[in-house]
GROMACS .gro file of C-alpha atoms in nm:
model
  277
    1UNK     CA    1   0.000   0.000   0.000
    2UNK     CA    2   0.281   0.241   0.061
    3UNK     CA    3   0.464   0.173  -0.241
    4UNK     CA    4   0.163   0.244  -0.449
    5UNK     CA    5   0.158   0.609  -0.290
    6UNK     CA    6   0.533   0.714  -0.325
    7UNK     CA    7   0.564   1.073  -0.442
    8UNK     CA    8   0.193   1.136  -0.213
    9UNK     CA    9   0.274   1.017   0.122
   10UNK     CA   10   0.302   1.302   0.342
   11UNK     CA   11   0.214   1.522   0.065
   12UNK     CA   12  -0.154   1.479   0.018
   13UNK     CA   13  -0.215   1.115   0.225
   14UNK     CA   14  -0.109   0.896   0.500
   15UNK     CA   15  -0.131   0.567   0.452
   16UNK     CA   16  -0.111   0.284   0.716
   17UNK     CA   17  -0.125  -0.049   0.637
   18UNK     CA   18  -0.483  -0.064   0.466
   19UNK     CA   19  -0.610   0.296   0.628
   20UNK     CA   20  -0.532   0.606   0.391
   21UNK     CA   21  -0.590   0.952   0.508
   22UNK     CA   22  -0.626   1.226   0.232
   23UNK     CA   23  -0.600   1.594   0.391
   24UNK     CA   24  -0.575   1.940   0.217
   25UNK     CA   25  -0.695   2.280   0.322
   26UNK     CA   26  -0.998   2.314   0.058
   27UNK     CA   27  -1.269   2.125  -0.067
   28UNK     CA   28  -1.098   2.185  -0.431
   29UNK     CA   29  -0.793   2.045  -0.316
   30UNK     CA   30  -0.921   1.702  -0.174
   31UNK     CA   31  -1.142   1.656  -0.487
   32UNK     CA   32  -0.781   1.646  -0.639
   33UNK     CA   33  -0.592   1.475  -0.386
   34UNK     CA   34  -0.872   1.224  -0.358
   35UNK     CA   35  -0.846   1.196  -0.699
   36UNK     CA   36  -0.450   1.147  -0.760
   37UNK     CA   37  -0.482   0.844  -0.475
   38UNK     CA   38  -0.777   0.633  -0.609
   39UNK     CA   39  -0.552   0.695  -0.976
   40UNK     CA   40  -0.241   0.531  -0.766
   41UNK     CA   41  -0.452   0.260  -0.669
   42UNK     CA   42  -0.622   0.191  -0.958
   43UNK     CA   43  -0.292   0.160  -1.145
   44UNK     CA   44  -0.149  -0.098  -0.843
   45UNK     CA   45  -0.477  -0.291  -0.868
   46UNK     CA   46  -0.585  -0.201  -0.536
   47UNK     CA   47  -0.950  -0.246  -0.517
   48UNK     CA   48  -1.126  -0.076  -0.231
   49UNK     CA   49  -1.501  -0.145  -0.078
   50UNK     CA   50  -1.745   0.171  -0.137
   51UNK     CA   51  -1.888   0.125   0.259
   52UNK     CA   52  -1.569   0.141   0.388
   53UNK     CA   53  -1.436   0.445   0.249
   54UNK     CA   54  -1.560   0.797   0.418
   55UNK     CA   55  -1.561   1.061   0.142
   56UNK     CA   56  -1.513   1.480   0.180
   57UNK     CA   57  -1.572   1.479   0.560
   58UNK     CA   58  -1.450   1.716   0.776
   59UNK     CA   59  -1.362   1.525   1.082
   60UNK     CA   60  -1.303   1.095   1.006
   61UNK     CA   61  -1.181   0.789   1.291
   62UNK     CA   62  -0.871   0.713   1.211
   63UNK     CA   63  -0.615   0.505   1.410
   64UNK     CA   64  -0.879   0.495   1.704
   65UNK     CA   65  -0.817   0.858   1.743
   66UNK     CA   66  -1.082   1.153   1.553
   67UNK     CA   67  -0.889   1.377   1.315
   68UNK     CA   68  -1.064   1.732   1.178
   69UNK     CA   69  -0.857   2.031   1.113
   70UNK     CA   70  -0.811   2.102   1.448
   71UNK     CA   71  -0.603   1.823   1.557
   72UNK     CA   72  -0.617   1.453   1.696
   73UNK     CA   73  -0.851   1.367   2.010
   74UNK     CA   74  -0.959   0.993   2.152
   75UNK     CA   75  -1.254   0.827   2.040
   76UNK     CA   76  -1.561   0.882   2.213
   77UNK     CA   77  -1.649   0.575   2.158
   78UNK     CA   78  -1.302   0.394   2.281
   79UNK     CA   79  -1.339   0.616   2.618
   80UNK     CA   80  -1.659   0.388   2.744
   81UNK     CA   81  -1.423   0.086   2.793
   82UNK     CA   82  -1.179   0.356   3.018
   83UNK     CA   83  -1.497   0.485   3.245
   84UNK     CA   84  -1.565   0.120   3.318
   85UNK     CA   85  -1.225   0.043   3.479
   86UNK     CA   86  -1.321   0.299   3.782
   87UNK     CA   87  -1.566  -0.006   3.872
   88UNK     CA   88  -1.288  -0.236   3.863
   89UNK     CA   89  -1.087  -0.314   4.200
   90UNK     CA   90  -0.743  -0.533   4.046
   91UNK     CA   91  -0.634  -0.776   4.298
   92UNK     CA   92  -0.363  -0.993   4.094
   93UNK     CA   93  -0.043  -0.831   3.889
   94UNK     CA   94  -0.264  -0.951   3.564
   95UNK     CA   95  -0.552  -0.779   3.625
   96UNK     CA   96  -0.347  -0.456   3.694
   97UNK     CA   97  -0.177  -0.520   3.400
   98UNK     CA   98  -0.447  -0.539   3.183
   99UNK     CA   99  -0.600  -0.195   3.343
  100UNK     CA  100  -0.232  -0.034   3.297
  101UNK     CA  101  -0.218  -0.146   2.917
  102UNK     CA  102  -0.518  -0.008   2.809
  103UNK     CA  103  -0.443   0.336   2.978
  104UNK     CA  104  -0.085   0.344   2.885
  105UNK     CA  105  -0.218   0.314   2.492
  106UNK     CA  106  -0.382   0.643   2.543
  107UNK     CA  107  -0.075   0.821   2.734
  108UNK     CA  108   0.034   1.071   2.476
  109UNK     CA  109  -0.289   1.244   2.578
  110UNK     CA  110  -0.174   1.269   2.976
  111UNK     CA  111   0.054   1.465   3.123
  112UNK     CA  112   0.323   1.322   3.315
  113UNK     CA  113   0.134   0.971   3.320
  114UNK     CA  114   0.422   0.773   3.462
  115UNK     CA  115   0.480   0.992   3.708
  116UNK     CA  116   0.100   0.932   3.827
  117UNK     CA  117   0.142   0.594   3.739
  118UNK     CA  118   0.418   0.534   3.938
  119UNK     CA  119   0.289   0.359   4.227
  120UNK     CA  120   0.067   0.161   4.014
  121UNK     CA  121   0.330   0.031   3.825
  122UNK     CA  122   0.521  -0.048   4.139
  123UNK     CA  123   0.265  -0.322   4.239
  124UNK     CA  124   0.386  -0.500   3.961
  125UNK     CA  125   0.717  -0.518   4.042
  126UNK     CA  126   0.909  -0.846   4.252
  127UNK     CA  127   0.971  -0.805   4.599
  128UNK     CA  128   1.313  -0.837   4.528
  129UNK     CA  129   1.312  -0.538   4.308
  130UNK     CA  130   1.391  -0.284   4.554
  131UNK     CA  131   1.582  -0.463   4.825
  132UNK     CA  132   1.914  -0.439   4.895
  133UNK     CA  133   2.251  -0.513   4.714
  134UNK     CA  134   2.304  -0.830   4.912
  135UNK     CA  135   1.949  -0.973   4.827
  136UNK     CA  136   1.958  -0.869   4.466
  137UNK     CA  137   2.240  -1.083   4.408
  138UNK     CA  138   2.103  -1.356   4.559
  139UNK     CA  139   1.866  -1.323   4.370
  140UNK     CA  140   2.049  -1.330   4.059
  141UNK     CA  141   2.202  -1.618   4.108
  142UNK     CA  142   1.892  -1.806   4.181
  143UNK     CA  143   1.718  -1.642   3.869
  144UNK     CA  144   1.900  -1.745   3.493
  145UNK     CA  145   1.685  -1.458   3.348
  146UNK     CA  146   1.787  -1.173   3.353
  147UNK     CA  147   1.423  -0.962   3.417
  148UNK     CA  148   1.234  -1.132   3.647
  149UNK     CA  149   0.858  -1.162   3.539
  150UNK     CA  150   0.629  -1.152   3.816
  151UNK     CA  151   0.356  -1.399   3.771
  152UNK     CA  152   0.045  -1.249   3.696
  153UNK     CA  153  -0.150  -1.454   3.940
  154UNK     CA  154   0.062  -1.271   4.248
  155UNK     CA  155  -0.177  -1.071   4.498
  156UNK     CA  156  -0.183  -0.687   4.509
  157UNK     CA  157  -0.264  -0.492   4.825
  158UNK     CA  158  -0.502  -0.203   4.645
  159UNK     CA  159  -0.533   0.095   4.851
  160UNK     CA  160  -0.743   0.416   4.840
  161UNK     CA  161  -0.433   0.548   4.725
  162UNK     CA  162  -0.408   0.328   4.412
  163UNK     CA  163  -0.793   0.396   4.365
  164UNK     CA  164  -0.750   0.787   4.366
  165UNK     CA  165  -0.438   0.699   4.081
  166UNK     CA  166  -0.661   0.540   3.865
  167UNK     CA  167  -0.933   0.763   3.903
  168UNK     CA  168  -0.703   1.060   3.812
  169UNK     CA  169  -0.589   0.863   3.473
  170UNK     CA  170  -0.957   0.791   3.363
  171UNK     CA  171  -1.105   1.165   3.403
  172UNK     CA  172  -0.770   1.249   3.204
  173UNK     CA  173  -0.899   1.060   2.905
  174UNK     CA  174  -1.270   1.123   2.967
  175UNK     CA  175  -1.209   1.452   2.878
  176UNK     CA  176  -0.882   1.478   2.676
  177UNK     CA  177  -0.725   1.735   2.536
  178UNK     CA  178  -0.709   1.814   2.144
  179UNK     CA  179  -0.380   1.759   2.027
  180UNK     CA  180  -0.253   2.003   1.713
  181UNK     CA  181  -0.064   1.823   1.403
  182UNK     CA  182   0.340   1.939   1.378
  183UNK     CA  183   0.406   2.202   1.112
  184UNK     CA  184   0.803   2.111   1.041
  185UNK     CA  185   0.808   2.437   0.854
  186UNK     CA  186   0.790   2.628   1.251
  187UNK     CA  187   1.015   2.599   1.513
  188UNK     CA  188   0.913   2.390   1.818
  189UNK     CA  189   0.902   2.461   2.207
  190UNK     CA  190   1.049   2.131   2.418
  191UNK     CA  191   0.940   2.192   2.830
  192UNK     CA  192   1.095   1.955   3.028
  193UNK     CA  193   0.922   1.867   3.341
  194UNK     CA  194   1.025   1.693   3.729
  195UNK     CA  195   1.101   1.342   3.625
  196UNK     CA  196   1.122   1.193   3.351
  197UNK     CA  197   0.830   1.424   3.180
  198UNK     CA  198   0.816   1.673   2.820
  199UNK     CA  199   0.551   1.866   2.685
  200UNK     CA  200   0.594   1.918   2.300
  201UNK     CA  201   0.462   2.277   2.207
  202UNK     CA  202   0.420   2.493   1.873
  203UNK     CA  203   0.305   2.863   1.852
  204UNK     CA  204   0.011   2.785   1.552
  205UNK     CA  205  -0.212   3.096   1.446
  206UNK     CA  206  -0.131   3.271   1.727
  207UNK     CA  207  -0.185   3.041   1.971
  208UNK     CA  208   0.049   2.752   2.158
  209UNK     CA  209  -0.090   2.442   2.041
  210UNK     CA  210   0.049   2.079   2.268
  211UNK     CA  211   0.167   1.786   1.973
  212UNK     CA  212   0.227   1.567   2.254
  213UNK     CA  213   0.314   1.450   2.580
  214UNK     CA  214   0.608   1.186   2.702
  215UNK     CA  215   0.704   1.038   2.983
  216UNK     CA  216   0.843   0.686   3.117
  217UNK     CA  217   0.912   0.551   3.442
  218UNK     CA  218   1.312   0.556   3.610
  219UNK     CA  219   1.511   0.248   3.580
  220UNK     CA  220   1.642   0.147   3.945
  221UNK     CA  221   1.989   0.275   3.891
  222UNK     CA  222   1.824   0.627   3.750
  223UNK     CA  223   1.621   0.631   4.078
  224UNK     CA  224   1.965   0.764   4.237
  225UNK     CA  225   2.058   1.000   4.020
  226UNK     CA  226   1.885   1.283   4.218
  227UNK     CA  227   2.156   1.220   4.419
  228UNK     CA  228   2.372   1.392   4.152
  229UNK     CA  229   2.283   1.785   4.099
  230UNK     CA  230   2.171   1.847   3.741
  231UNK     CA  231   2.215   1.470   3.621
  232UNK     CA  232   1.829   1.335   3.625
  233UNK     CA  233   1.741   1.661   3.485
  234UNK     CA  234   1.992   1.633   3.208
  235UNK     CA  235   1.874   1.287   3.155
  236UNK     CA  236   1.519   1.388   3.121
  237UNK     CA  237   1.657   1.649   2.871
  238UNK     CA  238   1.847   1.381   2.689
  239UNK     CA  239   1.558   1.106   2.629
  240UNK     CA  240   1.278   1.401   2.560
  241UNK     CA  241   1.545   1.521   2.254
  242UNK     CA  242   1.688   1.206   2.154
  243UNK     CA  243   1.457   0.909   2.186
  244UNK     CA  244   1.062   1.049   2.264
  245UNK     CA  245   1.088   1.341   2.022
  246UNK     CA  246   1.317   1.266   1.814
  247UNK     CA  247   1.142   1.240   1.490
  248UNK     CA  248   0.950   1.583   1.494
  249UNK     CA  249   1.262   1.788   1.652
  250UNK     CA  250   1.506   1.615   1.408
  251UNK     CA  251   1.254   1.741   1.096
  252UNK     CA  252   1.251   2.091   1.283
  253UNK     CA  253   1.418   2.425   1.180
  254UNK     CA  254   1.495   2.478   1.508
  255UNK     CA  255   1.353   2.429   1.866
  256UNK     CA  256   1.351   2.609   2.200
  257UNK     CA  257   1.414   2.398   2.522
  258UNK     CA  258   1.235   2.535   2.866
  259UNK     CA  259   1.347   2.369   3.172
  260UNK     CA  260   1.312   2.443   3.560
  261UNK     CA  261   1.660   2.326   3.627
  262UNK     CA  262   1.856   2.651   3.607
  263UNK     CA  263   2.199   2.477   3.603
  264UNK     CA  264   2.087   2.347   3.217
  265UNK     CA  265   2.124   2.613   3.103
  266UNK     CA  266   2.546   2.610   3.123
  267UNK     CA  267   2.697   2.436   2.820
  268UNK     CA  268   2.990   2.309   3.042
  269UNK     CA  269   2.780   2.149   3.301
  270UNK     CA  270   2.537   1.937   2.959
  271UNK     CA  271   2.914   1.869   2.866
  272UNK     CA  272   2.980   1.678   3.188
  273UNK     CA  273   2.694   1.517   3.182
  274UNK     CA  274   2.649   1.413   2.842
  275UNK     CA  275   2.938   1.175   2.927
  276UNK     CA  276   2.794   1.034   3.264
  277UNK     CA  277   2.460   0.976   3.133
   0.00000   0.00000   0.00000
């Protein structure tokens, strides 16, 4: 399917697998675009069915999400499965992981949702996980592999706590926010956050529009690096750039970074750390 549309991907359509989106800014445009594709496909021998194809509308599902000229927002729809978890109380590591799986496909559209998450996702984590150095190696010896999985039909003590967590994550999808499509013809705006948290930003008509949010959880030997001035910060800094971002920043003309950690902000100190991170 994506060989068929070289030369109009990105141009005029994005395909995916057997979903093609057509988008242009006028009705006289898509009768075009719309146009050019079907010609592609026609030449390939790709046959489509008439009921599945949504023509000239100005907001379609795609990819689970609802796209309109606006931006990208979840589902109605897909958020009636979410509201139903608040009347679910996990009490084995698989039943939390099922709950955490079908949040954590949404997370894009939370902000800082494994820092939330964080104590939900340390019930599913061995006992052995966060004891000391002794322990852990016994524990390595004992285990050949080298991540432990913890057996999904292990107990959970759920707490009032965990409940107010997951709470907080479903109301954050119930009502989600738009987010705007990238214009790689603009700069971008990269705000780093406590943890391991971003916020990807672009000023759009006047107004500053959110592409997305990213965050992940700390490995155990990044838990300590608070103990190091400037070094989680940097790291934070370094995965938002690199790894979470890096396909809209590396398309971008340039990009501003906004952090809260003052000492970021000296090119000798991101030296230093560049090479202990």
């Amino acid at each position: 399917m994506e060989e068929s549309l070289e030369g109009l991907r990105d141009k005029i359509c994005i395909p995916y697998l057997d979903d093609i989106l057509v988008f242009t800014e006028s009705f006289e445009e898509q009768v075009e675009a719309v146009k050019k594709v079907l010609q592609r496909l026609q030449f390939h021998g790709v046959k489509l069915k008439p009921r599945k194809c949504e023509l000239f509308k100005k907001e379609v599902r795609y990819l689970g999400r609802i796209v309109s000229a606006e931006g990208s927002r979840i589902d109605p729809s897909d958020t009636v499965a979410v509201t139903t978890l608040k009347e679910q109380t996990p009490s084995t590591v698989g039943e939390l992981r099922k709950i955490l799986g079908l949040l954590s496909y949404y997370r894009q559209y939370i902000k800082d949702f494994s820092r939330i998450a964080s104590l939900l996702y340390d019930l599913l984590k061995s006992n052995t996980e966060d004891a000391g150095p002794q322990r852990k190696r016994k524990n390595k010896i004992r285990n050949n592999k080298r991540n432990h999985v913890v057996p999904s039909s292990k107990s959970i003590e759920w707490t009032a706590k965990h409940q107010e967590i997951l709470e907080k994550l479903i109301n954050c999808l119930i009502q989600p926010p738009i987010l705007g499509f990238p214009d790689f013809s603009q700069p971008f705006i990269l705000a780093s956050n406590q943890g391991l948290g971003a916020v990807l930003y672009q000023q759009q008509n006047g107004k500053l529009r959110v592409i997305a949010y990213g965050s992940r959880t700390l490995t155990a030997a990044e838990k300590n690096y608070h103990l190091h001035s400037g070094k989680l910060e940097f790291l934070a800094l370094k995965w938002a750039i690199t790894e979470k971002f890096r396909d809209y920043l590396y398309y971008a003309p340039t990009f501003t970074v906004f952090s809260d950690n003052n000492p970021l902000t000296c090119p000798d100190l991101c030296e230093v750390e560049r090479h202990r991170v």
